[in-house]
Short mmCIF file of C-alpha atoms and ligand atoms in Angstrom, two decimals:
data_model
loop_
_atom_site.label_atom_id
_atom_site.label_comp_id
_atom_site.label_asym_id
_atom_site.label_seq_id
_atom_site.Cartn_x
_atom_site.Cartn_y
_atom_site.Cartn_z
CA MET A 1294 0.00 0.00 0.00
CA SER A 1295 1.44 3.40 -0.93
CA LYS A 1296 1.37 6.16 1.64
CA ILE A 1297 -0.99 9.11 1.32
CA GLN A 1298 0.87 12.22 0.20
CA MET A 1299 0.35 15.61 1.85
CA LYS A 1300 0.76 19.09 0.37
CA THR A 1301 0.91 21.60 3.22
CA PRO A 1302 2.60 20.56 6.47
CA LEU A 1303 0.69 20.35 9.73
CA VAL A 1304 2.01 22.33 12.64
CA GLU A 1305 2.91 19.64 15.17
CA MET A 1306 3.15 20.78 18.79
CA ASP A 1307 4.64 18.07 20.97
CA GLY A 1308 3.98 18.17 24.71
CA ASP A 1309 4.60 16.61 28.10
CA GLU A 1310 4.47 13.53 30.29
CA MET A 1311 2.13 10.63 29.49
CA THR A 1312 0.58 12.34 26.50
CA ARG A 1313 4.08 12.85 25.02
CA ILE A 1314 4.62 9.08 25.29
CA LEU A 1315 1.25 8.41 23.61
CA TRP A 1316 2.05 11.03 20.93
CA GLN A 1317 5.05 9.07 19.67
CA ILE A 1318 3.22 5.72 19.71
CA ILE A 1319 0.25 7.23 17.83
CA LYS A 1320 2.59 8.60 15.17
CA ASP A 1321 4.54 5.34 14.86
CA GLU A 1322 1.54 3.01 14.82
CA LEU A 1323 -1.39 4.94 13.42
CA ILE A 1324 -0.16 7.82 11.26
CA GLU A 1325 3.22 7.24 9.65
CA PRO A 1326 2.56 3.71 8.30
CA PHE A 1327 -0.34 5.21 6.30
CA VAL A 1328 0.52 8.85 5.63
CA ASP A 1329 3.72 10.39 4.33
CA LEU A 1330 3.48 12.84 7.21
CA LYS A 1331 4.55 16.38 6.50
CA SER A 1332 4.79 18.39 9.68
CA GLU A 1333 6.55 21.44 11.00
CA TYR A 1334 7.60 20.18 14.42
CA TYR A 1335 7.65 22.36 17.55
CA ASP A 1336 8.68 20.84 20.86
CA LEU A 1337 6.43 22.43 23.48
CA GLY A 1338 7.70 20.04 26.14
CA LEU A 1339 8.36 22.09 29.28
CA LYS A 1340 12.12 21.58 29.14
CA HIS A 1341 12.34 23.01 25.64
CA ARG A 1342 9.96 25.87 26.45
CA ASP A 1343 12.30 26.76 29.29
CA GLU A 1344 15.41 26.50 27.07
CA THR A 1345 13.85 28.84 24.51
CA ASP A 1346 12.37 31.26 27.08
CA ASP A 1347 8.97 30.12 25.78
CA GLN A 1348 9.79 31.47 22.30
CA VAL A 1349 8.94 28.03 20.86
CA THR A 1350 5.31 28.46 21.94
CA ILE A 1351 5.08 31.81 20.18
CA ASP A 1352 6.81 30.37 17.09
CA SER A 1353 4.39 27.45 16.97
CA ALA A 1354 1.39 29.79 17.16
CA ASN A 1355 2.81 31.98 14.39
CA ALA A 1356 3.45 28.88 12.29
CA THR A 1357 -0.21 27.93 12.81
CA LYS A 1358 -1.23 31.36 11.55
CA ARG A 1359 0.90 30.78 8.47
CA LEU A 1360 -0.04 27.16 7.72
CA GLY A 1361 -3.63 27.10 8.99
CA VAL A 1362 -3.84 23.78 10.86
CA ALA A 1363 -2.10 22.53 14.01
CA VAL A 1364 -2.26 19.45 16.19
CA LYS A 1365 -1.21 19.87 19.80
CA CYS A 1366 -0.22 17.44 22.55
CA ALA A 1367 -1.21 18.27 26.15
CA THR A 1368 1.37 20.44 27.91
CA ILE A 1369 2.20 21.27 31.50
CA THR A 1370 1.09 24.69 32.72
CA PRO A 1371 3.81 25.38 35.27
CA ASN A 1372 2.99 26.08 38.91
CA ALA A 1373 5.40 26.41 41.84
CA ALA A 1374 5.86 22.63 42.07
CA ARG A 1375 6.77 22.41 38.37
CA VAL A 1376 9.27 25.28 38.67
CA GLU A 1377 11.04 23.16 41.29
CA GLU A 1378 10.61 19.84 39.43
CA TYR A 1379 12.00 21.16 36.13
CA LYS A 1380 14.30 23.82 37.65
CA LEU A 1381 12.61 26.43 35.47
CA LYS A 1382 13.99 29.91 34.86
CA GLU A 1383 10.47 31.29 35.20
CA MET A 1384 6.90 30.16 35.82
CA TRP A 1385 6.03 30.23 32.10
CA LYS A 1386 2.47 31.07 31.10
CA SER A 1387 -0.04 28.47 29.98
CA PRO A 1388 0.87 27.53 26.38
CA ASN A 1389 -2.82 27.33 25.53
CA GLY A 1390 -3.30 30.87 26.80
CA THR A 1391 -0.35 32.12 24.72
CA ILE A 1392 -1.56 30.34 21.58
CA ARG A 1393 -5.14 31.53 22.09
CA ALA A 1394 -3.98 35.12 22.51
CA ILE A 1395 -2.05 34.96 19.21
CA LEU A 1396 -4.77 33.20 17.22
CA ASP A 1397 -7.66 35.07 18.89
CA GLY A 1398 -9.77 31.97 18.84
CA THR A 1399 -12.72 30.28 20.46
CA VAL A 1400 -12.43 26.81 21.96
CA PHE A 1401 -14.97 24.17 20.93
CA ARG A 1402 -15.20 21.04 23.05
CA ALA A 1403 -17.11 17.97 21.99
CA PRO A 1404 -17.40 14.44 23.40
CA ILE A 1405 -16.69 11.34 21.28
CA ILE A 1406 -19.73 9.10 21.40
CA VAL A 1407 -19.38 5.30 21.44
CA ASN A 1408 -21.88 2.54 22.12
CA GLY A 1409 -21.21 1.04 25.49
CA ILE A 1410 -20.25 4.33 27.14
CA GLU A 1411 -23.70 5.75 27.76
CA PRO A 1412 -24.28 9.37 28.73
CA ASN A 1413 -25.98 9.94 32.06
CA VAL A 1414 -28.69 11.84 30.22
CA LYS A 1415 -30.69 9.16 28.41
CA THR A 1416 -31.97 11.34 25.58
CA TRP A 1417 -28.47 12.40 24.41
CA LYS A 1418 -27.63 10.54 21.21
CA LYS A 1419 -25.31 13.00 19.49
CA PRO A 1420 -22.47 15.11 20.85
CA ILE A 1421 -23.11 18.51 22.39
CA THR A 1422 -20.34 20.94 21.53
CA ILE A 1423 -19.63 23.77 23.94
CA ALA A 1424 -18.17 26.98 22.50
CA ARG A 1425 -16.70 29.01 25.32
CA HIS A 1426 -15.83 32.67 24.98
CA ALA A 1427 -12.27 32.90 26.25
CA TYR A 1428 -11.96 36.56 27.22
CA GLY A 1429 -13.08 38.77 30.07
CA ASP A 1430 -16.05 38.84 32.48
CA VAL A 1431 -15.28 37.39 35.90
CA TYR A 1432 -11.85 36.14 34.68
CA LYS A 1433 -10.64 39.73 34.26
CA ALA A 1434 -12.70 41.35 37.03
CA SER A 1435 -11.59 43.86 39.66
CA GLU A 1436 -12.95 43.18 43.11
CA MET A 1437 -13.12 45.09 46.34
CA LYS A 1438 -14.18 44.35 49.88
CA ILE A 1439 -16.30 47.21 51.22
CA PRO A 1440 -15.51 47.64 54.90
CA GLY A 1441 -18.65 49.56 55.90
CA PRO A 1442 -21.11 52.31 54.97
CA GLY A 1443 -20.28 54.33 51.84
CA LYS A 1444 -21.18 54.84 48.19
CA CYS A 1445 -19.78 52.67 45.40
CA GLU A 1446 -19.89 53.80 41.76
CA ILE A 1447 -18.72 52.80 38.29
CA VAL A 1448 -16.83 55.72 36.70
CA TYR A 1449 -15.95 55.97 33.02
CA THR A 1450 -13.47 58.72 32.16
CA ALA A 1451 -13.36 59.61 28.46
CA PRO A 1452 -10.05 60.74 26.88
CA ASP A 1453 -11.22 64.38 27.20
CA GLY A 1454 -11.76 63.92 30.92
CA THR A 1455 -15.56 63.81 30.99
CA GLU A 1456 -16.92 61.38 33.52
CA THR A 1457 -19.98 59.15 33.37
CA ARG A 1458 -21.10 57.60 36.66
CA GLU A 1459 -23.42 54.80 37.60
CA LEU A 1460 -24.25 54.01 41.21
CA ILE A 1461 -23.51 50.39 42.17
CA HIS A 1462 -24.77 50.61 45.73
CA ASP A 1463 -25.09 52.97 48.63
CA PHE A 1464 -23.74 50.68 51.32
CA LYS A 1465 -25.22 50.83 54.84
CA SER A 1466 -23.15 47.85 55.98
CA ALA A 1467 -19.96 46.05 54.95
CA GLY A 1468 -20.15 44.38 51.54
CA ILE A 1469 -18.36 43.31 48.38
CA VAL A 1470 -18.21 44.62 44.77
CA GLN A 1471 -16.96 43.33 41.46
CA GLY A 1472 -16.26 45.18 38.21
CA GLN A 1473 -16.38 43.11 35.01
CA HIS A 1474 -15.68 44.10 31.44
CA ASN A 1475 -15.61 42.77 27.94
CA LEU A 1476 -14.58 44.13 24.53
CA ILE A 1477 -16.76 44.48 21.45
CA PRO A 1478 -14.01 43.18 19.08
CA SER A 1479 -13.60 40.11 21.29
CA ILE A 1480 -17.34 39.42 21.34
CA GLU A 1481 -17.44 39.90 17.56
CA SER A 1482 -14.65 37.43 16.91
CA PHE A 1483 -16.28 34.96 19.32
CA ALA A 1484 -19.52 35.25 17.35
CA ARG A 1485 -17.77 34.81 13.99
CA SER A 1486 -15.84 31.75 15.20
CA CYS A 1487 -19.14 30.21 16.36
CA PHE A 1488 -20.96 30.93 13.09
CA ASN A 1489 -18.03 29.59 11.01
CA TYR A 1490 -17.76 26.44 13.10
CA ALA A 1491 -21.51 25.81 12.86
CA ILE A 1492 -21.35 26.03 9.06
CA ASP A 1493 -18.19 23.93 8.99
CA THR A 1494 -19.72 21.11 11.06
CA ARG A 1495 -23.31 21.61 9.84
CA GLN A 1496 -24.78 21.89 13.28
CA ASP A 1497 -27.31 24.31 14.74
CA LEU A 1498 -25.91 27.05 16.94
CA TRP A 1499 -27.47 28.10 20.23
CA PHE A 1500 -26.30 31.10 22.17
CA SER A 1501 -27.49 31.83 25.67
CA SER A 1502 -26.93 34.49 28.30
CA LYS A 1503 -28.87 36.29 31.01
CA ASP A 1504 -30.03 39.31 29.00
CA THR A 1505 -33.31 39.70 30.91
CA ILE A 1506 -31.40 40.61 34.07
CA SER A 1507 -28.27 42.10 32.51
CA LYS A 1508 -29.91 44.57 30.17
CA LYS A 1509 -26.71 46.26 28.95
CA TYR A 1510 -23.90 43.73 29.50
CA ASP A 1511 -25.41 40.40 28.43
CA HIS A 1512 -27.79 42.16 26.10
CA THR A 1513 -24.80 43.49 24.14
CA PHE A 1514 -23.58 39.92 23.58
CA LYS A 1515 -27.03 39.01 22.27
CA ASP A 1516 -27.14 42.06 19.98
CA VAL A 1517 -23.63 41.51 18.59
CA PHE A 1518 -24.46 37.89 17.71
CA GLN A 1519 -27.77 38.89 16.10
CA GLU A 1520 -26.27 41.71 14.04
CA ILE A 1521 -23.37 39.64 12.72
CA TYR A 1522 -25.70 36.74 12.00
CA GLU A 1523 -28.08 38.86 9.93
CA LYS A 1524 -25.33 40.74 8.08
CA GLU A 1525 -22.87 37.96 7.37
CA TYR A 1526 -24.21 34.49 7.97
CA GLU A 1527 -27.97 34.17 7.52
CA ASP A 1528 -27.75 33.05 3.89
CA ALA A 1529 -24.99 30.54 4.53
CA PHE A 1530 -26.99 29.06 7.42
CA LYS A 1531 -30.07 28.68 5.21
CA LYS A 1532 -27.96 27.03 2.51
CA ALA A 1533 -26.44 24.61 5.04
CA GLY A 1534 -29.91 23.85 6.44
CA ILE A 1535 -28.92 24.86 9.95
CA GLU A 1536 -30.37 27.28 12.46
CA TYR A 1537 -29.08 29.96 14.81
CA PHE A 1538 -31.10 31.03 17.78
CA TYR A 1539 -30.65 32.93 20.98
CA THR A 1540 -32.29 31.87 24.19
CA LEU A 1541 -32.14 32.78 27.86
CA ILE A 1542 -29.61 30.58 29.68
CA ASP A 1543 -32.30 29.16 32.00
CA ASP A 1544 -34.24 28.01 28.97
CA ALA A 1545 -31.07 26.67 27.31
CA VAL A 1546 -30.27 24.49 30.32
CA ALA A 1547 -33.73 22.98 30.29
CA ARG A 1548 -33.61 22.38 26.53
CA VAL A 1549 -30.15 20.80 26.66
CA ILE A 1550 -31.26 18.19 29.17
CA LYS A 1551 -34.30 17.28 27.08
CA SER A 1552 -32.43 17.35 23.74
CA LYS A 1553 -30.95 14.60 21.58
CA GLY A 1554 -27.70 16.56 21.17
CA GLY A 1555 -26.08 17.36 17.84
CA TYR A 1556 -25.66 21.14 18.16
CA ILE A 1557 -23.22 23.80 19.33
CA TRP A 1558 -23.99 25.66 22.53
CA ALA A 1559 -22.15 28.98 22.68
CA CYS A 1560 -21.61 30.27 26.20
CA LYS A 1561 -20.10 33.30 27.85
CA ASN A 1562 -16.79 32.67 29.61
CA TYR A 1563 -18.06 31.56 33.02
CA ASP A 1564 -21.07 29.66 31.68
CA GLY A 1565 -18.78 27.82 29.24
CA ASP A 1566 -16.31 26.92 31.98
CA VAL A 1567 -18.98 25.36 34.18
CA MET A 1568 -21.15 23.87 31.44
CA SER A 1569 -18.26 22.18 29.62
CA ASP A 1570 -17.29 20.32 32.81
CA MET A 1571 -20.93 19.32 33.27
CA ILE A 1572 -21.24 18.12 29.67
CA ALA A 1573 -17.92 16.20 29.77
CA THR A 1574 -18.83 14.42 32.98
CA ALA A 1575 -22.36 13.63 31.86
CA PHE A 1576 -21.09 12.15 28.58
CA GLY A 1577 -18.83 9.75 30.48
CA SER A 1578 -15.14 10.65 30.52
CA LEU A 1579 -12.69 13.52 30.14
CA ALA A 1580 -10.49 11.16 28.13
CA MET A 1581 -13.16 11.17 25.42
CA MET A 1582 -13.39 14.96 24.95
CA THR A 1583 -11.89 16.67 21.94
CA SER A 1584 -11.03 20.31 21.76
CA VAL A 1585 -10.41 22.60 18.82
CA LEU A 1586 -9.40 26.24 18.81
CA VAL A 1587 -10.93 28.05 15.84
CA SER A 1588 -9.89 31.59 14.96
CA PRO A 1589 -12.33 34.00 13.33
CA ASP A 1590 -10.25 33.87 10.13
CA GLY A 1591 -10.50 30.08 9.93
CA ILE A 1592 -7.34 28.73 11.56
CA TYR A 1593 -7.64 25.43 13.45
CA GLU A 1594 -5.68 23.94 16.33
CA TYR A 1595 -6.76 20.47 17.49
CA GLU A 1596 -6.04 18.83 20.83
CA ALA A 1597 -7.39 16.57 23.56
CA ALA A 1598 -9.37 18.31 26.30
CA HIS A 1599 -7.49 16.50 29.09
CA GLY A 1600 -4.05 17.25 30.51
CA THR A 1601 -0.75 15.37 30.50
CA VAL A 1602 -2.05 12.61 32.83
CA GLN A 1603 0.78 13.14 35.28
CA ARG A 1604 -0.20 10.33 37.68
CA HIS A 1605 0.08 7.74 34.91
CA TYR A 1606 3.41 9.20 33.74
CA TYR A 1607 4.99 8.75 37.17
CA LYS A 1608 3.86 5.11 37.14
CA HIS A 1609 5.36 4.77 33.66
CA LEU A 1610 8.67 6.24 34.91
CA LYS A 1611 8.74 3.66 37.69
CA GLY A 1612 8.41 0.96 35.04
CA GLU A 1613 4.83 0.13 36.00
CA GLU A 1614 2.21 -0.62 33.37
CA THR A 1615 -0.23 2.16 32.45
CA SER A 1616 -3.64 2.07 30.80
CA THR A 1617 -3.99 5.61 29.50
CA ASN A 1618 -6.73 6.37 27.02
CA SER A 1619 -5.34 7.80 23.78
CA ILE A 1620 -8.69 8.39 22.02
CA ALA A 1621 -8.87 12.17 22.44
CA THR A 1622 -5.25 12.55 21.28
CA ILE A 1623 -5.91 10.29 18.26
CA PHE A 1624 -8.94 12.42 17.43
CA ALA A 1625 -6.80 15.55 17.63
CA TRP A 1626 -4.64 14.02 14.88
CA THR A 1627 -7.64 12.90 12.80
CA GLY A 1628 -9.28 16.32 13.16
CA ALA A 1629 -6.13 18.04 11.92
CA LEU A 1630 -5.46 15.58 9.08
CA ALA A 1631 -9.08 15.71 7.90
CA LYS A 1632 -9.01 19.52 7.91
CA ARG A 1633 -5.67 19.53 6.02
CA GLY A 1634 -7.19 17.11 3.50
CA GLU A 1635 -10.21 19.36 3.09
CA LEU A 1636 -8.18 22.56 2.64
CA ASP A 1637 -5.63 20.99 0.29
CA LYS A 1638 -8.24 18.95 -1.60
CA ILE A 1639 -6.76 15.56 -0.73
CA PRO A 1640 -9.89 13.43 -0.22
CA GLU A 1641 -7.84 10.30 0.59
CA LEU A 1642 -6.30 12.11 3.56
CA THR A 1643 -9.70 13.10 4.91
CA SER A 1644 -11.10 9.63 4.40
CA PHE A 1645 -8.05 8.09 6.10
CA ALA A 1646 -8.74 10.30 9.13
CA LYS A 1647 -12.38 9.18 9.21
CA LYS A 1648 -11.28 5.53 8.94
CA LEU A 1649 -8.92 5.93 11.86
CA GLU A 1650 -11.76 7.43 13.91
CA LYS A 1651 -14.00 4.49 12.98
CA ALA A 1652 -11.29 1.97 13.88
CA SER A 1653 -10.82 3.67 17.26
CA ILE A 1654 -14.54 3.60 18.05
CA LYS A 1655 -14.87 0.04 16.78
CA THR A 1656 -12.09 -1.06 19.11
CA ILE A 1657 -13.98 0.16 22.16
CA GLU A 1658 -17.34 -1.07 20.91
CA SER A 1659 -15.93 -4.55 20.44
CA GLY A 1660 -14.97 -4.57 24.11
CA GLU A 1661 -11.26 -3.73 24.02
CA MET A 1662 -10.49 -0.55 25.95
CA THR A 1663 -8.41 1.23 28.55
CA LYS A 1664 -9.11 1.06 32.26
CA ASP A 1665 -10.92 4.41 32.56
CA LEU A 1666 -13.56 3.19 30.11
CA ALA A 1667 -13.70 -0.37 31.44
CA LEU A 1668 -14.80 1.11 34.77
CA ILE A 1669 -17.86 2.81 33.26
CA THR A 1670 -18.82 0.71 30.25
CA SER A 1671 -22.09 -1.18 29.90
CA ILE A 1672 -20.26 -3.77 27.73
CA LYS A 1673 -19.96 -7.12 29.54
CA ASP A 1674 -16.47 -8.38 30.47
CA PRO A 1675 -14.40 -5.72 28.70
CA ILE A 1676 -10.77 -6.51 27.92
CA VAL A 1677 -8.52 -3.97 29.66
CA LEU A 1678 -5.48 -3.07 27.57
CA ASN A 1679 -2.36 -1.13 28.46
CA SER A 1680 -1.56 2.21 26.82
CA GLU A 1681 0.45 0.75 23.95
CA GLY A 1682 -1.68 -2.39 23.58
CA PHE A 1683 -4.79 -0.29 23.03
CA ILE A 1684 -3.16 1.65 20.18
CA LYS A 1685 -1.89 -1.60 18.63
CA VAL A 1686 -5.42 -3.06 18.58
CA ILE A 1687 -6.68 0.12 16.92
CA ARG A 1688 -3.97 -0.36 14.28
CA ARG A 1689 -5.08 -3.95 13.71
CA ASN A 1690 -8.68 -2.78 13.29
CA LEU A 1691 -7.58 0.02 10.98
CA GLU A 1692 -5.56 -2.37 8.79
CA SER A 1693 -8.56 -4.69 8.53
CA MET A 1694 -10.51 -1.81 6.97
CA TYR A 1695 -8.19 -1.71 3.94
P1 NAP B 1908 -5.26 15.43 33.57
O1 NAP B 1908 -3.98 15.23 32.93
O2 NAP B 1908 -6.43 15.72 32.68
O3 NAP B 1908 -5.60 14.14 34.44
C1 NAP B 1908 -6.47 14.12 35.54
C2 NAP B 1908 -6.95 12.70 35.79
O4 NAP B 1908 -7.97 12.39 34.85
C3 NAP B 1908 -5.90 11.64 35.58
O5 NAP B 1908 -5.10 11.46 36.72
C4 NAP B 1908 -6.74 10.44 35.21
O6 NAP B 1908 -7.39 9.89 36.35
C5 NAP B 1908 -7.82 11.07 34.37
N1 NAP B 1908 -7.44 11.14 32.95
C6 NAP B 1908 -7.25 12.27 32.20
N2 NAP B 1908 -6.95 11.95 30.95
C7 NAP B 1908 -6.92 10.60 30.89
C8 NAP B 1908 -6.67 9.67 29.84
N3 NAP B 1908 -6.34 10.09 28.61
N4 NAP B 1908 -6.74 8.36 30.13
C9 NAP B 1908 -7.04 7.94 31.36
N5 NAP B 1908 -7.32 8.76 32.38
C10 NAP B 1908 -7.25 10.08 32.15
O7 NAP B 1908 -5.20 16.64 34.63
P2 NAP B 1908 -4.10 16.95 35.76
O8 NAP B 1908 -3.49 15.70 36.26
O9 NAP B 1908 -4.81 17.85 36.67
O10 NAP B 1908 -3.02 17.79 35.01
C11 NAP B 1908 -1.75 17.29 34.61
C12 NAP B 1908 -1.03 18.36 33.83
O11 NAP B 1908 -1.75 18.65 32.64
C13 NAP B 1908 -0.88 19.67 34.57
O12 NAP B 1908 0.47 20.06 34.59
C14 NAP B 1908 -1.72 20.67 33.78
O13 NAP B 1908 -1.09 21.91 33.72
C15 NAP B 1908 -1.79 20.04 32.42
N6 NAP B 1908 -3.00 20.33 31.64
C16 NAP B 1908 -2.83 20.61 30.32
C17 NAP B 1908 -3.91 20.83 29.50
C18 NAP B 1908 -3.68 21.11 28.05
O14 NAP B 1908 -2.55 21.10 27.59
N7 NAP B 1908 -4.69 21.34 27.28
C19 NAP B 1908 -5.20 20.74 30.02
C20 NAP B 1908 -5.36 20.43 31.37
C21 NAP B 1908 -4.25 20.23 32.18
P3 NAP B 1908 -6.78 8.68 37.25
O15 NAP B 1908 -5.52 9.21 37.82
O16 NAP B 1908 -7.86 8.51 38.27
O17 NAP B 1908 -6.57 7.50 36.38
MG1 MG B 1909 -13.71 24.38 34.60
#
């Protein structure tokens, strides 16, 4: 069998710990035997980030801007313990934060559905994708403890010095205040990323907020979405046979639980944070969640939603056997290869990616899986495989499809 040829390279961002181990096995077993892989490789492993003063992260994001599609391995976000462990020069920022700031994207998270791993919500048959706005609100808020009686106001000072004031509260007792903000360009690019992704994946788009209570703040989000939809996307949505609608978040929550799934739910920053954890848990496992960062100008970075699985890596270092689920990382690769195939008009590359996804799902559905899934599956007497064994069975199933 001849290998599938690529035109444009993928940006490959290698990472840390257990997922770095899986990364190499996935490439060796599932990608390179089938595809003549062209990639521009960036080592985002913490050691190399430290050696390059984190320049490698910036370079990889700029390469993604240039080439259009990236696949990323999970990476360590350093904390004090990691600074000690890796003897770091600095507590480097979260690579995902750095990349997101350069690409100005929105993160879409969707579960991978397989028979035998049933969602807790019985009606859910298709994935629910959460689109989380990644800027502002409570994550960039200023807060103050109010010690006792006194007046608290919001003050806007224009460049010419004119002030506009709004009373927050005339305190009679001690209290607390919080000042949140967001930016119209950020809300606009969030909206565009959501509309583009909906068209791309042919799914309905829901957007929810609390506009009935927050008549200026949340209402602005609603208005920005509506205006951009009508001006730029309504026709394309009609053509694709999909729908956009806005609804109050209370109503959205109720609808989600009664739905069959199969749509994108766009959420403000805090709502998206909380709801994506709820959705991931209710669908079964964090190891089965994919994540893609989509920029408003159509640049894609694919990854798994989970981290570097540190606990398993330490077992691996001690020479103990691990059973780490590689599905979300495999799907990061298939997402990126399929997108590359689509953009470069290489249908065999896209169909290879789809085949690899099928082989992965088939492996689990036929009862061979990693420990995390074996613990929750409804399949009788599942066979528990180790990290490498699982990938090798997927390869066998993939080869049987040719
Ligand atoms: P984690 O790597 O997601 O793992 C948390 C736990 O979830 C694991 O200990 C494991 O549970 C289970 N798990 C997650 N993925 C799994 C998989 N593929 N297969 C089997 N079980 C899986 O989160 P963490 O341990 O809190 O974080 C570790 C490092 O990852 C941190 O340094 C953090 O900065 C980084 N991180 C990176 C990203 C990213 O790059 N996108 C995202 C999140 C965290 P059991 O131990 O019970 O088996
Ligand atoms: Mg969260």
